[in-house]
PDB file of C-alpha atoms and ligand atoms in Angstrom:
ATOM      1  CA  MET A 377      52.187  62.635 -44.585  1.00 79.00           C
ATOM      2  CA  ASP A 378      51.016  63.228 -40.786  1.00 87.00           C
ATOM      3  CA  THR A 379      53.241  66.097 -39.520  1.00 91.00           C
ATOM      4  CA  ARG A 380      53.688  64.136 -36.207  1.00 94.00           C
ATOM      5  CA  ALA A 381      56.056  61.785 -38.206  1.00 95.00           C
ATOM      6  CA  LEU A 382      58.487  64.677 -38.806  1.00 96.00           C
ATOM      7  CA  SER A 383      60.809  67.015 -37.062  1.00 96.00           C
ATOM      8  CA  SER A 384      59.096  70.496 -36.969  1.00 94.00           C
ATOM      9  CA  ARG A 385      62.549  72.084 -37.340  1.00 96.00           C
ATOM     10  CA  THR A 386      64.056  70.093 -40.122  1.00 97.00           C
ATOM     11  CA  MET A 387      61.039  68.382 -41.867  1.00 97.00           C
ATOM     12  CA  GLU A 388      62.947  65.134 -41.610  1.00 97.00           C
ATOM     13  CA  ALA A 389      61.082  61.844 -41.101  1.00 97.00           C
ATOM     14  CA  ARG A 390      61.669  60.584 -37.465  1.00 96.00           C
ATOM     15  CA  GLU A 391      61.613  56.978 -38.432  1.00 97.00           C
ATOM     16  CA  ILE A 392      63.734  57.501 -41.684  1.00 97.00           C
ATOM     17  CA  PRO A 393      66.756  59.764 -41.264  1.00 96.00           C
ATOM     18  CA  GLY A 394      67.660  61.386 -44.522  1.00 97.00           C
ATOM     19  CA  LEU A 395      64.057  61.542 -45.839  1.00 97.00           C
ATOM     20  CA  PHE A 396      62.550  65.123 -45.835  1.00 97.00           C
ATOM     21  CA  PHE A 397      59.031  66.374 -46.789  1.00 96.00           C
ATOM     22  CA  ALA A 398      58.039  69.785 -47.855  1.00 96.00           C
ATOM     23  CA  GLY A 399      54.911  71.575 -49.286  1.00 94.00           C
ATOM     24  CA  GLU A 400      51.739  69.736 -50.196  1.00 92.00           C
ATOM     25  CA  ALA A 401      53.300  66.395 -49.463  1.00 93.00           C
ATOM     26  CA  LEU A 402      52.429  67.239 -45.780  1.00 91.00           C
ATOM     27  CA  ASP A 403      48.925  67.262 -44.169  1.00 87.00           C
ATOM     28  CA  ILE A 404      48.773  70.984 -43.741  1.00 86.00           C
ATOM     29  CA  THR A 405      45.836  73.141 -44.612  1.00 79.00           C
ATOM     30  CA  GLY A 406      46.665  76.940 -45.217  1.00 69.00           C
ATOM     31  CA  TRP A 407      44.185  79.682 -45.137  1.00 74.00           C
ATOM     32  CA  LEU A 408      43.580  81.428 -48.484  1.00 75.00           C
ATOM     33  CA  GLY A 409      45.786  84.330 -49.167  1.00 80.00           C
ATOM     34  CA  GLY A 410      49.177  82.881 -49.902  1.00 82.00           C
ATOM     35  CA  TYR A 411      49.754  80.532 -46.927  1.00 88.00           C
ATOM     36  CA  ASN A 412      49.958  77.384 -48.884  1.00 90.00           C
ATOM     37  CA  LEU A 413      52.811  78.856 -50.991  1.00 91.00           C
ATOM     38  CA  GLN A 414      54.394  80.310 -47.798  1.00 91.00           C
ATOM     39  CA  TRP A 415      54.271  76.761 -46.306  1.00 93.00           C
ATOM     40  CA  ALA A 416      55.777  75.152 -49.455  1.00 94.00           C
ATOM     41  CA  TRP A 417      58.666  77.771 -49.417  1.00 96.00           C
ATOM     42  CA  ALA A 418      59.372  77.735 -45.736  1.00 95.00           C
ATOM     43  CA  SER A 419      59.256  73.999 -45.256  1.00 96.00           C
ATOM     44  CA  GLY A 420      61.310  73.562 -48.462  1.00 97.00           C
ATOM     45  CA  ALA A 421      63.957  75.987 -47.121  1.00 98.00           C
ATOM     46  CA  ALA A 422      64.016  74.315 -43.654  1.00 97.00           C
ATOM     47  CA  ALA A 423      64.494  70.903 -45.234  1.00 97.00           C
ATOM     48  CA  GLY A 424      67.094  72.078 -47.698  1.00 97.00           C
ATOM     49  CA  ARG A 425      69.118  73.725 -44.940  1.00 97.00           C
ATOM     50  CA  ALA A 426      69.096  70.552 -42.901  1.00 96.00           C
ATOM     51  CA  ALA A 427      69.650  68.113 -45.614  1.00 88.00           C
TER      52      ALA A 427
HETATM   53  C1  FAD B 985      44.724  76.444 -59.071  1.00 78.29           C
HETATM   54  C2  FAD B 985      45.397  76.678 -57.868  1.00 78.29           C
HETATM   55  C3  FAD B 985      45.584  77.969 -57.196  1.00 78.29           C
HETATM   56  C4  FAD B 985      46.317  78.022 -56.152  1.00 78.29           C
HETATM   57  N1  FAD B 985      46.345  79.341 -55.576  1.00 78.29           N
HETATM   58  C5  FAD B 985      47.099  79.560 -54.556  1.00 78.29           C
HETATM   59  C6  FAD B 985      47.254  80.856 -53.795  1.00 78.29           C
HETATM   60  O1  FAD B 985      46.752  81.885 -54.374  1.00 78.29           O
HETATM   61  N2  FAD B 985      48.081  81.002 -52.771  1.00 78.29           N
HETATM   62  C7  FAD B 985      48.565  79.938 -52.290  1.00 78.29           C
HETATM   63  O2  FAD B 985      49.313  80.196 -51.156  1.00 78.29           O
HETATM   64  N3  FAD B 985      48.527  78.727 -52.690  1.00 78.29           N
HETATM   65  C8  FAD B 985      47.783  78.528 -53.828  1.00 78.29           C
HETATM   66  N4  FAD B 985      47.707  77.265 -54.353  1.00 78.29           N
HETATM   67  C9  FAD B 985      48.362  76.130 -53.717  1.00 78.29           C
HETATM   68  C10 FAD B 985      49.813  76.189 -53.984  1.00 78.29           C
HETATM   69  O3  FAD B 985      50.041  76.308 -55.321  1.00 78.29           O
HETATM   70  C11 FAD B 985      50.394  74.897 -53.569  1.00 78.29           C
HETATM   71  O4  FAD B 985      50.275  74.675 -52.163  1.00 78.29           O
HETATM   72  C12 FAD B 985      51.946  74.863 -53.649  1.00 78.29           C
HETATM   73  O5  FAD B 985      52.360  75.014 -54.918  1.00 78.29           O
HETATM   74  C13 FAD B 985      52.496  73.505 -53.250  1.00 78.29           C
HETATM   75  O6  FAD B 985      53.928  73.365 -53.640  1.00 78.29           O
HETATM   76  P1  FAD B 985      54.612  72.142 -53.738  1.00 78.29           P
HETATM   77  O7  FAD B 985      56.161  72.411 -53.953  1.00 78.29           O
HETATM   78  O8  FAD B 985      54.424  71.160 -52.425  1.00 78.29           O
HETATM   79  O9  FAD B 985      53.924  71.214 -54.835  1.00 78.29           O
HETATM   80  P2  FAD B 985      53.972  71.677 -56.473  1.00 78.29           P
HETATM   81  O10 FAD B 985      53.954  73.109 -56.646  1.00 78.29           O
HETATM   82  O11 FAD B 985      52.765  70.810 -56.966  1.00 78.29           O
HETATM   83  O12 FAD B 985      55.158  71.020 -56.928  1.00 78.29           O
HETATM   84  C14 FAD B 985      55.409  69.622 -57.140  1.00 78.29           C
HETATM   85  C15 FAD B 985      56.352  69.466 -58.418  1.00 78.29           C
HETATM   86  O13 FAD B 985      56.890  67.997 -58.435  1.00 78.29           O
HETATM   87  C16 FAD B 985      56.806  67.733 -59.737  1.00 78.29           C
HETATM   88  N5  FAD B 985      56.587  66.271 -59.920  1.00 78.29           N
HETATM   89  C17 FAD B 985      55.684  65.443 -59.593  1.00 78.29           C
HETATM   90  N6  FAD B 985      55.877  64.022 -59.702  1.00 78.29           N
HETATM   91  C18 FAD B 985      57.246  64.142 -60.018  1.00 78.29           C
HETATM   92  C19 FAD B 985      58.171  63.090 -60.171  1.00 78.29           C
HETATM   93  N7  FAD B 985      57.656  61.756 -60.189  1.00 78.29           N
HETATM   94  N8  FAD B 985      59.392  63.384 -60.491  1.00 78.29           N
HETATM   95  C20 FAD B 985      59.832  64.742 -60.587  1.00 78.29           C
HETATM   96  N9  FAD B 985      58.958  65.653 -60.228  1.00 78.29           N
HETATM   97  C21 FAD B 985      57.717  65.445 -59.940  1.00 78.29           C
HETATM   98  C22 FAD B 985      55.658  68.453 -60.433  1.00 78.29           C
HETATM   99  O14 FAD B 985      55.704  68.463 -61.796  1.00 78.29           O
HETATM  100  C23 FAD B 985      55.732  69.759 -59.677  1.00 78.29           C
HETATM  101  O15 FAD B 985      56.457  70.656 -60.356  1.00 78.29           O
HETATM  102  C24 FAD B 985      46.957  76.876 -55.494  1.00 78.29           C
HETATM  103  C25 FAD B 985      46.778  75.832 -56.036  1.00 78.29           C
HETATM  104  C26 FAD B 985      46.141  75.543 -57.248  1.00 78.29           C
HETATM  105  C27 FAD B 985      45.982  74.170 -57.907  1.00 78.29           C
END
């Protein structure tokens, strides 16, 4: 999923309200050292709070 299709605050799809994405479903590349897990948790928390 291209991140431009989402709200950067809530991870909600701009075109489909109520549809949220997190973690590896998104086109994000993290540096080695835990950043992929950090992204999965942070984006999941943001989406979960907004849903
Ligand atoms: C070998 C390996 C080593 C890694 N090491 C690191 C590291 O050291 N540091 C780091 O930051 N990142 C690391 N990563 C990356 C990190 O693990 C992932 O970026 C992160 O786990 C992604 O989280 P996610 O929740 O998006 O996906 P996942 O953790 O893959 O979770 C997706 C979940 O959805 C479930 N699922 C799939 N299909 C369905 C379905 N149809 N219905 C219901 N459930 C379904 C799966 O079973 C799975 O539990 C590593 C990855 C691998 C493969």
